[in-house]
Amino acid sequence: MKKAIPGIILSLLLLFQFQLHAQNEKTTTMQQTIIQLHRTIMEAVKNKNGAPLHESLKNDFIFTSATAELWNKDKFINGFALNPSLQFPEFAPQDQQVIINDNTAVLTALVHIKIIRGTVAAPDELWERTTETYVKEQGAWKLLALQATFLPRKQ
C-alpha cells in the first residue's frame, strides 16, 4: 500500500493539472467568443449592417455615449449606426481585454474612429475607450451595455 500512495498522489496531481489546463482553454475560448462578437458589432456599425446589431444587442441594451447621452437599442441602431448622415471610414477596435464571471463578460477596448458627418469632406478622427458588458442567456452572448469615453487628442 505504501508503494501505491506516491502513484496515487502523482495521478491526482496530473488530473488536477489537466483540469486546470482545460479550464484555462475554456476561458480563452470564451474570451475569443466575446472578442469576435465585439468585432462583429464594430464591423456592423462601420458597414451600416443592421442585422448583426439587432441580433447581438439585448432588447434592453443601453449605450452611454462619450458625450454622456443615454440611448436605447433603437436609438443606437437607427440614430447612430444606421444613420445615413454618418459615415465611418474607420471604426477599428484594438487592445481588447475580457474578464468573464459566470454568465457576464466585460470587454474593454480602444476604438479608432474616423467619422464623416453630413456632407463634410474631411472626417473627424478620434479615439474612444469602450467598456462593454455582455450577458449569456440560453447559451448565447448578447451585448447589454456599452459605454464610450473620449481619449484626449494626442499633441
Backbone as a chain_set.jsonl record, in Angstrom:
{"seq": "MKKAIPGIILSLLLLFQFQLHAQNEKTTTMQQTIIQLHRTIMEAVKNKNGAPLHESLKNDFIFTSATAELWNKDKFINGFALNPSLQFPEFAPQDQQVIINDNTAVLTALVHIKIIRGTVAAPDELWERTTETYVKEQGAWKLLALQATFLPRKQ", "coords": {"N": [[0.821, -1.192, 0.0], [1.975, 1.241, 0.788], [3.686, 1.694, -1.342], [1.933, 2.309, -3.365], [0.845, 4.778, -2.766], [2.507, 7.085, -3.571], [2.113, 6.887, -6.342], [-0.672, 7.225, -6.564], [-0.898, 9.83, -5.584], [0.609, 11.191, -7.531], [-0.99, 10.661, -9.762], [-3.336, 12.039, -9.029], [-2.354, 14.67, -8.932], [-1.655, 15.043, -11.639], [-4.191, 14.802, -12.804], [-5.454, 17.04, -11.644], [-3.862, 19.066, -12.772], [-4.493, 18.699, -15.48], [-7.249, 19.32, -15.443], [-7.135, 22.017, -14.672], [-5.744, 23.105, -16.866], [-7.632, 22.532, -18.866], [-9.724, 24.193, -17.994], [-8.518, 26.719, -18.299], [-8.223, 26.735, -21.089], [-10.92, 26.724, -21.845], [-11.755, 29.211, -20.828], [-10.159, 30.889, -22.399], [-11.252, 30.321, -24.925], [-13.866, 31.24, -24.516], [-13.324, 33.945, -24.039], [-12.317, 34.656, -26.559], [-14.642, 34.283, -28.037], [-16.228, 36.397, -27.095], [-14.648, 38.587, -27.897], [-14.789, 38.248, -30.671], [-17.534, 38.668, -31.088], [-17.688, 41.33, -30.296], [-16.084, 42.491, -32.328], [-17.704, 41.886, -34.525], [-19.911, 43.503, -33.995], [-18.709, 46.062, -34.123], [-17.882, 46.075, -36.822], [-20.397, 45.902, -38.024], [-21.464, 48.398, -37.373], [-19.642, 50.067, -38.728], [-20.103, 49.246, -41.384], [-22.753, 49.742, -41.703], [-24.71, 47.74, -41.201], [-27.531, 46.422, -40.203], [-28.62, 43.942, -39.34], [-26.763, 42.193, -37.811], [-26.554, 43.835, -35.571], [-29.168, 44.056, -34.495], [-29.447, 41.403, -33.788], [-27.313, 40.942, -31.979], [-27.464, 42.735, -29.853], [-29.022, 43.095, -26.715], [-32.552, 43.392, -26.01], [-33.039, 45.254, -23.994], [-30.812, 46.831, -24.141], [-28.388, 49.369, -23.425], [-26.745, 52.377, -24.229], [-24.128, 54.455, -23.341], [-23.041, 57.372, -24.418], [-19.977, 59.015, -25.48], [-20.408, 61.621, -24.975], [-22.031, 61.602, -22.842], [-24.716, 60.964, -23.274], [-27.673, 58.98, -23.024], [-28.738, 56.148, -24.697], [-31.199, 53.969, -26.03], [-31.636, 50.651, -27.447], [-32.912, 50.941, -29.981], [-32.443, 53.679, -30.618], [-29.64, 53.69, -30.658], [-29.097, 51.929, -32.802], [-30.677, 52.92, -35.027], [-30.43, 55.731, -34.839], [-27.749, 56.188, -34.751], [-25.825, 54.023, -35.631], [-26.992, 53.18, -38.126], [-27.583, 55.577, -39.24], [-27.957, 57.583, -42.017], [-26.632, 60.008, -42.417], [-24.23, 59.803, -41.191], [-21.011, 58.586, -41.666], [-18.518, 56.042, -41.508], [-15.427, 55.797, -42.183], [-13.407, 54.586, -40.818], [-13.514, 52.359, -38.153], [-12.197, 50.962, -35.917], [-11.412, 48.532, -33.659], [-9.082, 47.782, -30.999], [-6.634, 46.263, -28.778], [-8.26, 44.67, -27.069], [-9.577, 43.465, -24.026], [-10.793, 40.945, -21.911], [-12.869, 40.033, -19.246], [-14.355, 37.396, -17.627], [-17.08, 36.312, -15.743], [-18.913, 33.859, -14.644], [-21.959, 34.11, -16.172], [-21.539, 36.589, -17.236], [-19.703, 38.98, -19.021], [-17.079, 41.308, -19.353], [-15.776, 43.576, -21.546], [-13.054, 45.554, -22.52], [-11.793, 48.054, -24.695], [-9.803, 49.855, -27.091], [-10.913, 52.143, -29.49], [-10.458, 53.232, -32.683], [-11.681, 55.845, -34.496], [-12.919, 57.231, -37.442], [-15.012, 59.653, -38.534], [-17.527, 60.864, -40.648], [-19.618, 63.515, -40.863], [-22.649, 64.31, -42.249], [-22.277, 66.287, -45.098], [-19.678, 67.025, -44.853], [-16.359, 67.145, -45.923], [-13.865, 66.266, -44.878], [-12.979, 63.752, -42.589], [-13.689, 63.579, -39.051], [-11.344, 62.63, -36.62], [-10.963, 60.381, -34.02], [-10.337, 58.848, -30.82], [-11.647, 56.354, -28.761], [-12.251, 54.919, -25.565], [-13.803, 51.979, -24.864], [-16.192, 50.299, -22.843], [-17.741, 47.324, -22.448], [-20.533, 45.355, -21.607], [-21.431, 42.077, -21.557], [-23.925, 39.538, -21.556], [-24.816, 36.165, -20.932], [-27.361, 34.267, -22.16], [-29.474, 31.55, -22.406], [-27.484, 30.122, -23.703], [-26.357, 31.926, -25.514], [-24.329, 34.781, -26.132], [-24.955, 38.209, -25.529], [-24.885, 41.729, -26.102], [-25.301, 43.896, -23.482], [-24.748, 46.419, -22.347], [-23.017, 49.375, -23.304], [-20.384, 51.602, -23.068], [-18.811, 54.585, -24.004], [-15.843, 56.508, -23.954], [-14.25, 59.494, -24.625], [-10.861, 59.779, -25.599], [-8.16, 61.95, -24.77], [-6.969, 64.179, -27.279], [-4.0, 63.462, -29.051], [-1.029, 65.32, -28.911]], "CA": [[0.0, 0.0, 0.0], [2.843, 2.405, 0.844], [4.242, 1.908, -2.68], [0.876, 2.822, -4.231], [0.5, 6.156, -2.393], [3.104, 8.07, -4.477], [1.454, 6.78, -7.647], [-1.994, 7.844, -6.444], [-0.676, 11.28, -5.47], [1.025, 11.661, -8.855], [-2.177, 10.614, -10.621], [-4.217, 13.138, -8.639], [-1.722, 15.918, -9.374], [-1.797, 15.117, -13.096], [-5.602, 15.063, -13.068], [-5.687, 18.438, -11.284], [-3.209, 19.896, -13.78], [-5.28, 18.574, -16.705], [-8.481, 20.081, -15.255], [-6.765, 23.428, -14.682], [-5.447, 23.431, -18.264], [-8.904, 22.521, -19.593], [-10.457, 25.389, -17.594], [-7.864, 27.85, -18.961], [-8.579, 26.669, -22.514], [-12.318, 27.123, -21.946], [-11.799, 30.655, -20.629], [-9.599, 31.505, -23.599], [-12.245, 30.191, -25.992], [-14.966, 32.158, -24.217], [-12.831, 35.306, -24.27], [-12.271, 34.846, -28.005], [-16.026, 34.416, -28.495], [-16.649, 37.767, -26.778], [-13.9, 39.492, -28.775], [-15.348, 38.125, -32.02], [-18.834, 39.349, -31.086], [-17.343, 42.768, -30.263], [-15.647, 42.872, -33.685], [-18.883, 41.815, -35.389], [-20.708, 44.707, -33.734], [-17.969, 47.204, -34.667], [-17.978, 45.98, -38.295], [-21.775, 46.21, -38.406], [-21.595, 49.855, -37.312], [-18.855, 50.632, -39.823], [-20.693, 48.909, -42.687], [-24.187, 50.036, -41.658], [-25.393, 46.458, -41.341], [-28.408, 46.36, -39.045], [-28.972, 42.586, -38.885], [-25.959, 41.743, -36.665], [-26.819, 44.676, -34.408], [-30.433, 43.613, -33.915], [-29.233, 40.071, -33.233], [-26.275, 40.912, -30.942], [-27.791, 43.621, -28.737], [-30.226, 42.722, -25.963], [-33.654, 44.336, -26.185], [-32.913, 46.328, -23.012], [-29.479, 47.409, -24.335], [-28.219, 50.798, -23.138], [-25.474, 52.952, -24.666], [-23.751, 55.746, -22.779], [-22.122, 57.946, -25.4], [-18.832, 59.754, -24.95], [-20.917, 62.93, -24.547], [-22.893, 61.299, -21.689], [-26.112, 60.735, -23.636], [-28.129, 57.604, -22.872], [-29.537, 55.709, -25.845], [-31.661, 52.59, -26.0], [-31.234, 49.853, -28.616], [-33.428, 51.535, -31.216], [-31.738, 54.935, -30.922], [-28.264, 53.349, -31.018], [-29.052, 51.336, -34.145], [-31.231, 53.781, -36.072], [-29.983, 57.117, -34.735], [-26.293, 56.261, -34.831], [-25.166, 53.048, -36.502], [-27.563, 53.164, -39.476], [-27.895, 56.95, -39.63], [-27.338, 57.833, -43.322], [-25.807, 61.218, -42.426], [-22.953, 59.476, -40.564], [-20.202, 57.559, -42.34], [-17.379, 55.635, -40.693], [-14.355, 55.188, -42.968], [-12.636, 53.734, -39.912], [-14.145, 52.041, -36.877], [-11.287, 49.846, -35.706], [-11.071, 48.245, -32.266], [-7.805, 47.128, -30.712], [-6.304, 46.1, -27.356], [-9.399, 44.134, -26.332], [-9.339, 42.642, -22.838], [-12.07, 40.387, -21.474], [-12.991, 39.363, -17.958], [-15.606, 36.631, -17.609], [-17.509, 35.811, -14.446], [-20.143, 33.108, -14.875], [-22.683, 34.456, -17.399], [-21.306, 38.005, -17.509], [-18.369, 39.28, -19.539], [-16.788, 42.732, -19.541], [-14.713, 43.791, -22.529], [-12.588, 46.92, -22.729], [-11.052, 48.171, -25.947], [-9.591, 51.161, -27.721], [-11.528, 52.152, -30.817], [-10.037, 54.347, -33.536], [-12.848, 56.183, -35.301], [-12.988, 58.365, -38.356], [-16.443, 59.841, -38.765], [-17.922, 61.954, -41.544], [-20.976, 63.965, -40.529], [-23.31, 65.015, -43.346], [-21.529, 66.484, -46.334], [-18.325, 67.484, -44.54], [-15.43, 66.339, -46.714], [-12.799, 65.651, -44.08], [-13.513, 63.069, -41.406], [-13.146, 63.796, -37.711], [-10.626, 61.445, -36.149], [-10.961, 60.331, -32.573], [-10.11, 57.576, -30.132], [-12.506, 56.142, -27.607], [-12.122, 53.716, -24.749], [-15.132, 51.432, -24.648], [-16.418, 49.236, -21.868], [-18.94, 46.626, -22.9], [-20.978, 44.282, -20.726], [-22.155, 41.025, -22.266], [-24.549, 38.532, -20.71], [-25.1, 34.908, -21.622], [-28.701, 33.759, -21.896], [-29.839, 30.425, -23.255], [-26.316, 29.709, -24.467], [-25.89, 32.945, -26.459], [-23.855, 36.043, -25.569], [-25.563, 39.42, -26.084], [-24.381, 42.98, -25.53], [-26.29, 44.548, -22.626], [-24.417, 47.826, -22.127], [-21.804, 49.88, -23.953], [-20.037, 52.97, -22.702], [-17.666, 55.127, -24.736], [-15.21, 57.675, -23.341], [-13.243, 60.097, -25.495], [-9.477, 59.931, -25.124], [-7.633, 63.248, -25.185], [-6.204, 64.191, -28.546], [-2.527, 63.444, -28.907], [-0.437, 66.555, -29.449]], "C": [[0.864, 1.255, 0.0], [3.432, 2.716, -0.527], [3.211, 2.524, -3.613], [0.569, 4.293, -3.96], [1.188, 7.182, -3.297], [2.458, 8.042, -5.873], [0.08, 7.429, -7.647], [-1.859, 9.357, -6.375], [-0.282, 11.865, -6.822], [-0.17, 11.693, -9.804], [-3.127, 11.758, -10.305], [-3.658, 14.488, -9.073], [-1.856, 16.099, -10.88], [-3.242, 15.425, -13.49], [-5.934, 16.527, -12.772], [-5.086, 19.366, -12.336], [-3.992, 19.858, -15.09], [-6.564, 19.399, -16.599], [-8.213, 21.582, -15.29], [-6.481, 23.894, -16.107], [-6.739, 23.506, -19.078], [-9.723, 23.765, -19.26], [-9.862, 26.627, -18.256], [-8.192, 27.881, -20.441], [-10.015, 27.136, -22.719], [-12.44, 28.635, -21.805], [-11.261, 31.372, -21.859], [-10.592, 31.442, -24.749], [-13.409, 31.143, -25.75], [-14.536, 33.606, -24.431], [-12.783, 35.608, -25.766], [-13.673, 35.003, -28.595], [-16.524, 35.841, -28.262], [-15.941, 38.769, -27.689], [-14.448, 39.431, -30.195], [-16.708, 38.809, -32.113], [-18.634, 40.861, -31.079], [-16.941, 43.248, -31.664], [-16.814, 42.858, -34.669], [-19.738, 43.064, -35.227], [-20.017, 45.942, -34.315], [-18.036, 47.228, -36.204], [-19.386, 46.334, -38.766], [-22.018, 47.715, -38.371], [-20.875, 50.478, -38.501], [-19.542, 50.436, -41.174], [-22.19, 49.156, -42.765], [-25.022, 48.786, -41.938], [-26.236, 46.224, -40.088], [-28.654, 44.964, -38.493], [-28.1, 42.102, -37.722], [-26.203, 42.572, -35.406], [-28.114, 44.248, -33.72], [-30.267, 42.267, -33.211], [-28.323, 40.086, -32.007], [-26.575, 41.769, -29.727], [-29.059, 43.12, -28.043], [-31.309, 43.784, -26.176], [-33.566, 45.499, -25.211], [-31.504, 46.945, -23.011], [-29.501, 48.898, -24.014], [-26.824, 51.229, -23.565], [-25.289, 54.28, -23.965], [-22.681, 56.312, -23.7], [-20.983, 58.68, -24.708], [-19.227, 61.169, -24.523], [-21.985, 62.781, -23.46], [-24.376, 61.208, -22.018], [-26.437, 59.258, -23.428], [-29.059, 57.261, -24.033], [-29.975, 54.279, -25.624], [-31.238, 51.884, -27.304], [-31.674, 50.514, -29.921], [-32.676, 52.806, -31.593], [-30.287, 54.661, -31.313], [-28.192, 52.834, -32.451], [-29.492, 52.342, -35.195], [-30.731, 55.219, -36.036], [-28.484, 57.29, -34.867], [-25.744, 55.304, -35.891], [-25.684, 53.082, -37.939], [-27.919, 54.551, -39.992], [-27.197, 57.275, -40.956], [-26.467, 59.089, -43.364], [-24.469, 61.013, -41.716], [-22.269, 58.371, -41.349], [-18.968, 57.293, -41.489], [-16.309, 54.988, -41.565], [-13.449, 54.294, -42.121], [-13.394, 53.6, -38.598], [-13.438, 50.786, -36.413], [-10.946, 49.635, -34.236], [-9.701, 47.582, -32.145], [-7.647, 47.019, -29.197], [-7.489, 45.613, -26.52], [-8.925, 43.27, -25.167], [-10.697, 42.206, -22.323], [-11.914, 39.743, -20.107], [-14.344, 38.667, -17.964], [-15.852, 36.12, -16.199], [-18.885, 35.177, -14.647], [-20.771, 33.503, -16.217], [-22.585, 35.936, -17.737], [-19.87, 38.177, -17.983], [-18.247, 40.788, -19.705], [-15.594, 42.825, -20.476], [-14.35, 45.259, -22.531], [-11.764, 46.931, -24.0], [-10.778, 49.64, -26.249], [-10.217, 51.078, -29.107], [-11.088, 53.427, -31.537], [-11.178, 54.613, -34.509], [-12.534, 57.374, -36.193], [-14.455, 58.47, -38.738], [-16.668, 61.052, -39.667], [-19.37, 62.274, -41.229], [-21.538, 64.769, -41.692], [-22.439, 65.093, -44.568], [-20.125, 67.007, -46.099], [-17.332, 66.553, -45.232], [-14.411, 65.589, -45.859], [-13.392, 64.971, -42.845], [-12.889, 63.589, -40.109], [-12.466, 62.504, -37.297], [-10.591, 61.483, -34.633], [-10.677, 58.916, -32.086], [-11.071, 57.521, -28.964], [-12.07, 54.88, -26.87], [-13.543, 53.227, -24.535], [-15.1, 50.369, -23.557], [-17.76, 48.618, -22.23], [-19.261, 45.495, -21.928], [-21.858, 43.327, -21.529], [-22.759, 40.075, -21.237], [-24.88, 37.315, -21.564], [-26.462, 34.41, -21.182], [-29.014, 32.669, -22.899], [-28.709, 30.067, -24.217], [-25.758, 30.732, -25.435], [-25.469, 34.21, -25.716], [-24.528, 37.193, -26.298], [-24.97, 40.631, -25.38], [-25.51, 43.678, -24.774], [-26.022, 46.043, -22.5], [-23.085, 48.161, -22.782], [-21.601, 51.303, -23.487], [-18.788, 53.371, -23.463], [-17.161, 56.375, -24.019], [-14.164, 58.208, -24.305], [-11.879, 60.075, -24.826], [-8.984, 61.29, -25.574], [-6.866, 63.135, -26.482], [-4.723, 64.216, -28.254], [-1.97, 64.681, -29.577], [0.742, 66.245, -30.339]], "O": [[0.551, 2.225, -0.69], [3.657, 3.883, -0.847], [3.586, 3.203, -4.569], [0.078, 4.986, -4.851], [0.51, 8.096, -3.766], [2.286, 9.089, -6.497], [-0.296, 8.102, -8.607], [-2.61, 10.084, -7.026], [-0.784, 12.919, -7.213], [-0.339, 12.648, -10.562], [-3.668, 12.383, -11.218], [-4.405, 15.352, -9.532], [-2.143, 17.202, -11.346], [-3.486, 16.215, -14.402], [-6.616, 17.181, -13.561], [-5.72, 20.338, -12.746], [-4.138, 20.89, -15.745], [-6.934, 20.096, -17.544], [-8.989, 22.336, -15.879], [-6.933, 24.967, -16.508], [-6.924, 24.422, -19.879], [-10.354, 24.338, -20.148], [-10.601, 27.493, -18.725], [-8.418, 28.957, -20.995], [-10.297, 27.868, -23.668], [-13.152, 29.273, -22.581], [-11.845, 32.357, -22.31], [-10.752, 32.422, -25.477], [-13.887, 31.785, -26.686], [-15.309, 34.408, -24.954], [-13.167, 36.698, -26.191], [-13.87, 35.765, -29.541], [-17.168, 36.425, -29.133], [-16.569, 39.699, -28.195], [-14.56, 40.464, -30.855], [-17.003, 39.462, -33.114], [-19.338, 41.587, -31.781], [-17.407, 44.29, -32.124], [-16.902, 43.719, -35.544], [-20.231, 43.618, -36.21], [-20.672, 46.781, -34.933], [-18.225, 48.286, -36.804], [-19.55, 46.994, -39.792], [-22.703, 48.252, -39.242], [-21.437, 51.321, -39.2], [-19.563, 51.343, -42.005], [-22.829, 48.824, -43.764], [-25.91, 48.782, -42.791], [-25.705, 45.869, -39.035], [-28.876, 44.813, -37.291], [-28.646, 41.636, -36.722], [-26.071, 42.062, -34.294], [-28.149, 44.095, -32.499], [-30.873, 42.024, -32.167], [-28.543, 39.309, -31.079], [-25.992, 41.548, -28.665], [-30.041, 42.767, -28.697], [-31.005, 44.936, -26.485], [-33.967, 46.614, -25.545], [-31.064, 47.507, -22.008], [-30.477, 49.597, -24.284], [-25.841, 50.538, -23.297], [-26.176, 55.133, -23.986], [-21.561, 55.804, -23.759], [-21.026, 58.929, -23.504], [-18.485, 61.838, -23.804], [-22.744, 63.711, -23.191], [-25.212, 61.359, -21.127], [-25.586, 58.392, -23.629], [-30.024, 57.971, -24.315], [-29.218, 53.465, -25.094], [-30.562, 52.473, -28.147], [-30.885, 50.627, -30.859], [-32.312, 52.992, -32.754], [-29.754, 55.324, -32.203], [-27.329, 53.251, -33.224], [-28.762, 52.595, -36.153], [-30.617, 55.861, -37.079], [-27.996, 58.402, -35.07], [-25.253, 55.742, -36.931], [-24.89, 53.019, -38.877], [-28.497, 54.681, -41.071], [-25.968, 57.247, -41.02], [-25.639, 59.223, -44.265], [-23.66, 61.937, -41.642], [-22.877, 57.346, -41.657], [-18.44, 58.193, -40.836], [-16.274, 53.764, -41.685], [-12.81, 53.373, -42.629], [-13.849, 54.583, -38.014], [-13.983, 49.685, -36.494], [-10.267, 50.465, -33.631], [-9.231, 46.913, -33.065], [-8.419, 47.6, -28.434], [-7.699, 46.081, -25.401], [-8.007, 42.462, -25.3], [-11.642, 42.994, -22.297], [-10.96, 39.01, -19.848], [-15.363, 39.285, -18.274], [-14.961, 35.573, -15.55], [-19.888, 35.874, -14.8], [-20.187, 33.261, -17.274], [-23.44, 36.478, -18.438], [-18.941, 37.597, -17.42], [-19.184, 41.458, -20.14], [-14.543, 42.232, -20.232], [-15.231, 46.12, -22.543], [-11.116, 45.942, -24.342], [-11.44, 50.536, -25.727], [-10.073, 50.077, -29.809], [-11.316, 54.541, -31.064], [-11.593, 53.724, -35.253], [-11.966, 58.376, -35.758], [-15.062, 57.505, -39.203], [-16.078, 62.115, -39.472], [-20.243, 61.41, -41.319], [-20.97, 65.791, -42.078], [-21.916, 64.079, -45.031], [-19.446, 67.396, -47.049], [-17.446, 65.331, -45.143], [-14.135, 64.414, -46.098], [-14.215, 65.559, -42.143], [-11.723, 63.983, -40.076], [-12.955, 61.413, -37.591], [-10.233, 62.498, -34.035], [-10.766, 57.941, -32.831], [-11.281, 58.513, -28.265], [-11.591, 53.916, -27.467], [-14.397, 53.984, -24.072], [-14.117, 49.65, -23.383], [-18.779, 49.305, -22.306], [-18.37, 44.771, -21.485], [-22.879, 43.714, -22.096], [-22.175, 39.837, -20.18], [-25.182, 37.426, -22.752], [-26.699, 34.16, -20.0], [-28.838, 32.851, -24.104], [-28.942, 29.753, -25.384], [-24.776, 30.448, -26.121], [-26.151, 34.659, -24.794], [-24.662, 37.173, -27.521], [-24.601, 40.564, -24.207], [-26.545, 44.008, -25.352], [-26.952, 46.848, -22.542], [-22.16, 47.35, -22.813], [-22.527, 52.114, -23.505], [-17.829, 52.605, -23.558], [-17.948, 57.192, -23.54], [-13.292, 57.465, -24.754], [-11.762, 60.324, -23.627], [-9.351, 61.747, -26.657], [-6.203, 62.133, -26.751], [-4.256, 64.895, -27.339], [-2.386, 65.047, -30.676], [1.365, 67.159, -30.879]]}, "num_chains": 1, "name": "protein.A"}
